[in-house]
Amino acid sequence: MRCDLLIRDARVFGHPGASSVAVSDGAIVAVGIDPHDVEASTTIGAAGGMVLPGFHDAHVHPTDAGLAMLTCNLEDARSIREYRELIAAYARNSGDGWITGRGWRFDAFPDGIPTANLLDDVTAGRPAFLMVADGHTAWVNSAALHIAGITRDTPDPADGRIERHPDGSPNGCLQEGAMALVQRHVPPPTSETMRRALLAGQEQLIALGITGWQDAWVEPDVQKAYLAADAAGQLIVKVRGALLWDGDRGMEQVPDLIERRGTRSTRFEPSSVKLLLDGVCENQTAALLEPYTDRSGTPTANSGLDFIGPKDLTEYVSRLHAEDFQVHFHSLGNRAVRHALDAVEEAIRRNGPKDLRHHLAHIQIVDPVDVPRFAALDAIANAQPLWAVHEDAMDDLTIPFLGVCAAHQYPFASLSRSGARLAMGSDWPVTTADPLQGIEVAVHRTHPETGLAPFLSDEALGLDVALLAYTAGSAFASHMDDRVGRITPGMDADLAILDGDPFSDGHTADLSVTHTIIDGVIVYRSEP
C-alpha cells in the first residue's frame, strides 16, 4: 500500500491494539495496518504516544485572544502590582491614544472590584479600557470615565452595572452592559489588525492540537477577518461561527443574520447565532433561581441579570429555529439554563424537531430538575471544564454567595449519566486553551498546578468520556461529525499526536502535543 503519511508505533484512540494510521489525499485510509505493508512519503514515529482526532474547541474566542497578544496583555500577571507595572510599561512604549488590553482577574482585587485610581498614575493621562479575562467587566481610568461622561448621575443600563464609591460616583469598574458606555468611544481595531489577531490565535490553538472550533462571538469585523484569512489561504482550521445576537435590537435583526450566514467560505461556516443570556458569578450577574447571599448567608435582593427576558427569548429562539440557525447560548446561572431549555422546548413544539444541535455553553449551575432535560430536548451541554476547580475566584468570590446552589456547579457526570451529549471548549482567552489541561480537570476536578482538594468530585468524568467530549462531541456540536472527530477511514485526517498515553496513568496534564495534522498536512511539530 502506498500513502502520503504513516503514523506508526502509536496508541490509536478508539482502536485498542492498533498502532498505526495511514493517510492519503487528506483523508484517513487505514487504521492498524502493518507498517511493513506500507510505502509512505512521510513517516512519523509516535514512540508509544497516542494519536487522537484533532481536538475541537466548542467555545473559543481566538480573535480576542490575538488582540490581547497585540495590546496590553495582562493574562500572565496575578497581582495589582504586576498589573500596574505592565500597564505603565505599555503606556510608555505604545505611542498615544487609548490604552486597551485584557487579562486581569477578579481575585486580584478586594471584593473583585478594580478602581480607576489604580490606573490613573500609570497611564500617563491616556484613557484606558482593560477587560477582565472573562470579558464581562471593564477596568477604566478617570480619563475614560470623563470621555464617556459617566458621573454619579449616570443610571445603570438594564444589562449592566456601574460600580460606585459610597458617594455614588463611578469608581472605574463597569460590569456587563455598562462596559459599552466607554467602549463605544474606543477606536475599533483595523481590518488588518483583526486579521493578524485571528492568525495569532490560530497559531496558538494549532500548537495545542486543536484543528477546528466554534467561534462563540462573531461580530461583522471578526467575520471579515475569517473571510480575508481564508481568501488568502491563511485559515488552516475548520471553523463554525456563532453570529452575535445584538442585545440592543430585536427580531428585526434576523434578516441581517440570514444575509451574513450566506457570506461563508470554504473553511468558515457562520450558521450559528450566539445569545448572551446572563453574566458571571464572580460579579453576581449570572442569573440565579434564588438570590445571591451576603457573606453571612443572608439572601440579598440580587439574583443576577437576564440580558434577554424569557418571553423575548422564546420568540427569538423559535424564529431562529424556524430559520434553521443553531443557537449557541451563554447560559451560566441556573435561571439562564432553565430559560434556554424552556425556549428550545417551545421552539421544537412550534416548529418540530430539526437537526440544529442547539447548545448551552458554560452551564456553571444547573438545577437538578433541569439535568435530564438536555437529553430530552437534544440540547448539547457545552462545558468549559477547566473552571470546575477550587481556586480564589471560586472559593472567595463565588461559593460564599451562592447558597445551596453552590453544590450544583458543573454537573458533568450527572449530565453524562442522564444521556446528555457533552461538548467541551475553553472560552480562551478567559483561561488556557489547552485541551489537555481541561480534560485533566474534567477527570480529576482539581487544577493540575494547585494540588487543592477535588471540587465536587462526584461530578468527575471518565477519561474516555472527557476525550470524546473534546473531540467527537465538539465536532458534533459544530456539525462537522461527518468529517472530523473520529479516527476512521474516509474521515478528514485532522489528528493530534501526544508524547505519551494518557490511559497509562489516567492523567493528561503532563502530556503535550508533538504533532498537529490537518487534512493530512503536518501543520505543527514540537521542537525536539
C-alpha positions as a printed Julia matrix, in Angstrom:
528×3 Matrix{Float64}:
   0.0    0.0    0.0
   1.21   3.5   -0.82
   0.2    6.54   1.24
   1.19  10.12   1.85
   1.65   9.86   5.61
   2.08   6.96   8.0
   1.94   7.31  11.78
   3.45   4.24  13.42
   4.42   2.94  16.87
   1.4    4.71  18.35
  -1.6    4.08  20.54
  -4.7    4.93  18.5
  -7.63   6.35  20.43
 -10.75   4.29  19.87
  -8.82   1.37  18.37
  -7.36  -0.91  21.08
  -4.41  -2.86  19.72
  -3.92  -0.64  16.68
  -0.54   1.09  16.37
  -0.71   2.89  13.03
  -2.75   5.33  10.95
  -2.28   5.79   7.2
  -3.29   8.95   5.34
  -3.63   9.82   1.65
  -5.13  12.81  -0.16
  -6.01  14.46   3.15
  -8.08  11.55   4.46
  -7.56   8.6    6.75
  -7.27   5.46   4.62
  -6.3    2.75   7.13
  -6.06   2.14  10.86
  -3.96  -0.65  12.36
  -2.25  -1.63   9.14
   1.12  -3.38   9.36
   3.74  -0.68   8.69
   5.79  -3.18   6.74
   2.98  -3.31   4.19
   3.06   0.46   3.64
   5.25   2.66   1.47
   4.79   6.2    2.8
   6.07   9.54   1.56
   6.33  10.72   5.19
   6.5    8.63   8.36
   6.03   9.78  11.94
   7.21   7.51  14.73
   4.98   8.21  17.72
   7.18   6.28  20.2
   4.16   4.92  22.05
   2.33   8.25  22.17
  -1.37   8.43  21.49
  -2.95   9.51  18.22
  -6.22  11.35  18.78
  -8.7   13.02  16.49
  -7.73  16.67  16.38
  -9.23  18.47  19.34
 -12.24  20.63  18.55
 -12.93  23.61  20.82
 -16.69  24.14  21.12
 -16.47  27.65  22.57
 -13.47  29.87  21.94
 -12.55  33.45  21.01
  -9.3   33.29  19.03
  -9.5   36.83  17.67
  -9.99  38.26  21.17
  -7.01  36.23  22.31
  -4.94  37.5   19.4
  -5.94  41.09  20.18
  -4.84  40.55  23.78
  -1.43  39.5   22.48
  -1.22  42.63  20.33
  -2.34  45.08  23.05
  -1.74  45.39  26.8
  -1.77  41.71  27.74
  -2.32  41.09  31.47
  -3.08  37.37  31.38
   0.22  36.21  32.91
   0.07  38.65  35.85
  -1.7   37.83  39.1
  -1.4   40.86  41.4
  -2.28  44.55  41.37
   1.42  45.4   41.45
   2.12  43.26  38.38
  -0.85  44.75  36.52
   0.31  48.27  37.24
   3.85  47.54  36.11
   2.68  46.02  32.81
   0.26  48.87  32.16
   2.9   51.51  32.92
   5.36  49.84  30.55
   2.72  49.63  27.82
   1.82  53.31  28.31
   5.48  54.29  27.88
   6.08  52.22  24.77
   2.87  52.3   22.74
   2.55  55.81  21.39
  -0.51  57.8   22.37
  -4.3   57.41  22.36
  -6.31  54.76  24.14
  -4.68  52.04  26.2
  -6.59  48.82  25.61
  -5.99  45.25  26.73
  -7.31  42.25  28.56
  -6.49  39.54  31.04
  -6.79  40.85  34.62
  -8.67  38.68  37.11
 -11.25  39.43  39.76
  -9.45  37.67  42.56
  -6.52  40.12  42.5
  -8.75  42.93  43.83
 -10.67  43.42  47.09
 -14.2   42.07  46.5
 -13.24  41.61  42.85
 -13.55  45.36  42.08
 -10.66  47.26  40.39
 -10.78  51.05  40.63
  -9.74  53.98  38.46
  -7.26  55.4   40.96
  -5.09  52.3   40.48
  -4.8   53.2   36.79
  -4.62  56.97  36.82
  -0.99  57.33  37.85
   0.34  54.65  35.47
  -1.48  55.61  32.26
   0.22  58.97  31.64
  -3.07  60.79  31.15
  -4.2   58.45  28.36
  -7.69  56.91  28.58
  -7.63  53.2   29.44
 -10.12  50.37  28.84
  -8.97  46.98  30.13
 -11.25  43.95  30.08
 -11.23  41.2   32.66
 -10.1   37.78  31.41
 -13.68  36.54  31.01
 -14.78  39.64  29.09
 -17.66  40.55  31.4
 -16.14  43.53  33.23
 -14.01  46.53  32.25
 -11.48  48.41  34.35
 -11.23  52.03  33.22
  -9.42  55.12  34.42
 -10.68  58.61  35.21
  -9.81  59.88  31.73
 -12.02  57.21  30.16
 -14.9   57.99  32.55
 -14.58  61.66  31.63
 -14.63  60.99  27.87
 -17.73  58.81  28.28
 -19.44  61.39  30.5
 -20.09  58.88  33.28
 -20.91  60.61  36.56
 -22.8   59.87  39.75
 -25.98  60.83  37.87
 -25.47  58.26  35.1
 -28.01  55.45  35.54
 -27.05  51.79  35.3
 -28.03  50.23  31.96
 -30.61  47.47  32.1
 -28.0   44.82  31.26
 -25.14  46.04  33.43
 -23.93  47.91  36.48
 -21.65  50.87  37.17
 -19.73  50.15  40.34
 -19.63  53.22  42.57
 -17.92  54.86  45.53
 -20.07  55.39  48.65
 -20.98  58.88  47.38
 -22.42  57.4   44.17
 -19.6   58.47  41.87
 -18.25  55.85  39.42
 -15.2   54.02  40.72
 -13.79  52.73  37.41
 -15.33  49.25  37.3
 -18.04  48.61  34.7
 -20.0   45.38  34.73
 -21.52  43.73  31.66
 -23.57  46.16  29.53
 -22.12  49.16  31.35
 -18.85  48.49  29.51
 -20.44  49.82  26.33
 -20.7   53.29  27.84
 -16.93  53.58  27.46
 -16.2   51.01  24.78
 -18.17  52.96  22.17
 -15.52  55.68  22.45
 -12.57  53.33  21.9
 -11.35  53.32  18.27
 -12.0   49.86  16.8
  -9.12  47.73  15.54
  -8.37  47.99  11.83
  -9.21  45.15   9.44
  -5.52  44.29   9.21
  -5.2   44.18  12.99
  -8.18  41.84  13.2
  -6.68  39.52  10.58
  -3.33  39.48  12.4
  -5.12  38.78  15.67
  -7.01  35.84  14.16
  -3.84  34.34  12.72
  -2.01  34.76  16.04
  -4.87  32.95  17.79
  -4.92  30.2   15.17
  -1.19  29.59  15.61
  -1.57  29.15  19.36
  -4.53  26.78  19.02
  -2.91  24.6   16.38
   0.12  24.14  18.64
  -2.26  22.64  21.22
  -3.58  20.03  18.81
  -6.77  21.95  18.02
  -7.82  21.51  14.4
 -11.24  23.18  14.47
 -13.52  25.22  16.65
 -16.73  27.11  17.1
 -16.04  30.83  17.46
 -18.55  31.93  20.08
 -18.67  35.67  19.36
 -18.61  36.6   15.68
 -19.36  40.23  15.02
 -19.04  41.62  11.48
 -15.38  42.61  11.88
 -14.5   39.1   13.08
 -16.4   37.55  10.18
 -14.47  39.75   7.75
 -11.21  38.61   9.33
 -12.11  34.95   8.79
 -13.14  35.54   5.2
 -10.0   37.54   4.44
  -7.76  34.91   6.0
  -9.46  32.1    4.11
  -9.31  34.01   0.82
  -5.57  34.44   1.36
  -5.09  30.73   2.1
  -4.17  31.51   5.71
  -7.14  29.92   7.51
  -5.92  26.39   8.09
  -8.5   25.09  10.55
 -12.22  24.38  10.14
 -14.48  26.9   11.89
 -18.15  27.3   12.63
 -19.03  30.86  13.57
 -21.7   31.89  16.06
 -23.01  35.27  14.89
 -23.59  37.53  17.87
 -27.21  38.45  18.6
 -27.31  42.22  19.18
 -28.91  42.74  22.58
 -29.93  46.29  21.63
 -32.07  45.02  18.75
 -34.88  42.55  18.44
 -36.4   40.35  15.76
 -35.63  42.92  13.06
 -32.02  41.7   13.01
 -32.92  38.2   11.78
 -32.78  39.16   8.06
 -29.3   40.6    8.67
 -28.22  37.32  10.27
 -29.6   35.37   7.33
 -27.63  37.6    4.95
 -24.45  37.15   6.97
 -24.97  33.39   7.02
 -24.74  33.48   3.23
 -21.3   35.12   3.43
 -19.29  31.97   4.1
 -16.11  30.46   2.77
 -14.55  27.04   2.35
 -13.33  26.78   5.94
 -15.69  29.2    7.71
 -19.38  28.4    8.17
 -21.37  31.12  10.04
 -24.59  29.19  10.69
 -24.95  29.58  14.44
 -26.26  32.5   16.5
 -24.89  33.4   19.92
 -27.44  34.53  22.52
 -25.96  36.04  25.67
 -28.44  35.3   28.48
 -26.62  36.33  31.66
 -23.28  37.28  33.16
 -20.91  35.51  35.53
 -20.98  34.53  39.18
 -17.86  36.45  40.2
 -19.59  39.8   39.66
 -23.02  38.43  40.63
 -24.61  38.97  37.23
 -25.18  35.27  36.44
 -28.94  34.67  36.55
 -29.96  32.53  39.54
 -33.25  30.92  40.55
 -32.61  32.11  44.11
 -30.96  35.36  45.25
 -27.28  35.68  45.93
 -26.43  35.8   49.6
 -24.14  38.1   51.53
 -21.1   36.65  53.3
 -23.23  35.75  56.32
 -25.53  33.63  54.15
 -28.44  36.07  54.24
 -30.31  36.38  50.91
 -29.87  39.71  49.14
 -32.14  41.5   46.67
 -29.93  40.46  43.75
 -30.49  37.3   41.72
 -28.45  38.33  38.69
 -29.4   39.71  35.3
 -31.48  38.4   32.42
 -29.91  40.02  29.37
 -32.89  38.74  27.36
 -36.22  38.33  29.12
 -37.78  34.86  28.94
 -40.73  35.95  26.77
 -38.49  37.62  24.19
 -36.04  34.73  24.38
 -38.74  32.23  23.46
 -39.75  34.28  20.44
 -36.17  34.76  19.28
 -35.22  31.1   19.61
 -38.4   29.94  17.89
 -37.69  32.26  14.95
 -34.04  31.22  14.72
 -35.06  27.55  14.9
 -37.58  28.14  12.11
 -34.82  29.76  10.03
 -32.54  26.73  10.58
 -29.99  28.5   12.76
 -28.21  26.64  15.51
 -28.48  28.6   18.77
 -25.39  28.87  20.97
 -26.47  30.08  24.41
 -24.28  31.75  27.03
 -26.16  30.34  30.0
 -24.11  30.27  33.17
 -26.58  30.53  36.07
 -29.38  28.05  36.72
 -32.11  30.56  35.76
 -30.39  31.22  32.44
 -30.07  27.47  31.85
 -33.76  26.95  32.55
 -34.8   29.83  30.3
 -32.64  28.43  27.49
 -34.12  24.94  27.82
 -37.64  26.37  28.0
 -37.01  28.34  24.81
 -35.64  25.3   22.98
 -38.63  23.22  24.11
 -41.09  25.81  22.82
 -39.19  26.22  19.53
 -39.46  22.47  18.94
 -43.15  22.49  19.87
 -43.87  25.25  17.37
 -41.63  24.17  14.51
 -40.94  20.5   15.05
 -37.57  18.84  15.78
 -34.68  19.63  13.46
 -31.04  18.58  13.44
 -29.83  22.02  14.59
 -27.87  20.98  17.69
 -28.65  23.92  19.95
 -26.2   24.04  22.82
 -25.84  25.68  26.2
 -22.34  26.93  26.99
 -20.76  27.3   30.43
 -23.59  25.62  32.42
 -21.87  26.51  35.69
 -25.02  26.0   37.76
 -27.74  23.6   36.64
 -30.73  22.89  38.84
 -31.07  19.08  39.25
 -34.59  19.27  37.81
 -33.14  20.53  34.53
 -30.34  17.99  34.14
 -32.45  15.34  32.31
 -33.97  17.98  30.03
 -30.77  18.24  27.99
 -31.14  14.71  26.64
 -34.9   15.03  26.28
 -34.51  18.13  24.1
 -31.33  17.04  22.26
 -29.66  20.13  23.71
 -25.88  19.81  23.92
 -24.12  20.56  27.21
 -21.15  22.69  26.16
 -18.77  22.62  29.12
 -15.63  24.59  29.92
 -14.13  22.01  32.26
 -11.08  23.93  33.48
 -13.33  26.11  35.67
 -14.57  23.22  37.84
 -11.87  23.63  40.49
 -11.17  25.2   43.83
  -9.31  28.46  43.23
  -9.6   32.04  44.51
 -12.38  33.17  42.18
 -14.41  30.11  43.15
 -13.67  29.97  46.86
 -13.65  33.7   47.64
 -15.99  35.29  45.06
 -18.45  32.52  44.15
 -19.2   29.79  46.72
 -19.77  32.22  49.65
 -22.56  33.96  47.74
 -24.44  31.1   46.03
 -26.24  29.45  48.92
 -27.49  25.92  48.26
 -26.89  26.08  44.53
 -23.13  26.14  45.14
 -23.45  22.34  45.22
 -24.97  22.27  41.71
 -21.94  23.57  39.85
 -20.5   21.98  36.72
 -22.55  18.75  36.93
 -20.67  16.98  34.14
 -21.15  13.43  35.39
 -24.83  14.0   36.18
 -25.4   15.31  32.65
 -23.5   12.4   31.14
 -25.4    9.82  33.19
 -28.7   11.4   32.14
 -27.85  10.85  28.48
 -26.88  14.4   27.6
 -24.42  14.84  24.78
 -21.28  16.61  26.02
 -19.09  19.01  24.08
 -16.11  20.81  25.54
 -14.29  24.04  24.94
 -12.02  26.52  26.65
 -13.54  30.02  26.33
  -9.95  31.12  25.64
  -8.66  33.77  26.39
 -10.66  33.53  29.63
  -8.45  30.58  30.58
  -5.9   28.47  28.75
  -6.98  26.88  25.5
  -5.03  23.68  26.25
  -7.44  20.73  25.94
  -5.09  18.5   27.94
  -5.43  20.82  30.94
  -9.21  20.96  30.58
  -9.52  17.19  30.28
  -7.37  16.76  33.38
  -9.85  18.86  35.38
 -12.88  17.13  33.89
 -11.47  13.81  35.1
  -9.94  14.82  38.45
 -11.82  18.05  39.38
  -8.65  19.74  40.61
  -6.32  22.13  38.83
  -3.07  20.4   37.87
  -0.99  23.32  39.16
  -2.54  23.79  42.61
  -2.98  20.36  44.14
  -6.06  21.55  46.04
  -8.83  19.15  47.05
 -11.13  17.99  44.24
 -14.16  20.21  43.61
 -17.47  18.27  43.83
 -15.64  15.08  42.91
 -18.85  13.12  42.29
 -19.17  15.09  39.05
 -15.86  13.84  37.63
 -15.89  12.15  34.23
 -14.06   9.1   32.98
 -11.05   9.84  30.79
 -12.62   8.26  27.72
 -15.79  10.36  28.14
 -13.8   13.58  28.5
 -11.65  12.82  25.44
 -14.74  12.07  23.39
 -16.35  15.32  24.53
 -13.33  17.34  23.37
 -13.17  15.55  20.01
 -16.27  13.83  18.63
 -18.67  15.71  20.93
 -17.43  19.16  19.98
 -17.2   18.21  16.3
 -20.84  17.13  16.51
 -21.78  20.47  18.07
 -20.22  22.22  15.07
 -21.97  19.94  12.54
 -18.6   18.54  11.46
 -19.01  15.0   12.75
 -19.26  13.62   9.22
 -15.71  14.88   8.56
 -13.74  15.02  11.8
 -13.77  13.83  15.42
 -13.11  10.13  14.81
 -10.17   8.12  13.51
 -11.97   6.18  10.83
 -11.14   5.55   7.17
 -12.79   8.16   5.0
 -12.67  10.92   7.62
 -10.52  14.01   7.17
  -7.02  13.41   8.52
  -7.27  16.0   11.31
  -5.15  14.46  14.07
  -3.13  15.26  17.18
  -0.25  13.13  18.42
   0.69  13.18  22.11
   4.07  12.4   23.64
   2.55   9.7   25.84
  -0.51   7.59  26.55
  -2.97   9.29  28.94
  -4.56   5.94  29.79
  -1.33   4.67  31.28
  -1.91   6.7   34.45
  -5.22   8.48  33.82
  -3.66  11.93  33.51
  -3.28  14.34  30.6
  -1.85  17.49  32.21
   1.77  16.34  31.98
   1.49  15.41  28.31
   1.99  17.63  25.31
   1.22  17.62  21.61
   4.1   16.64  19.35
   2.3   16.96  16.0
  -0.87  18.56  14.71
  -2.12  17.36  11.34
  -4.91  18.99   9.3
  -6.14  17.41   6.06
  -3.12  15.14   6.14
  -0.62  18.0    6.34
   1.67  18.41   9.35
   0.93  21.98  10.45
   2.71  21.84  13.8
   5.54  19.78  15.26
   7.13  20.4   18.62
  10.78  21.2   18.97
  12.92  18.15  19.83
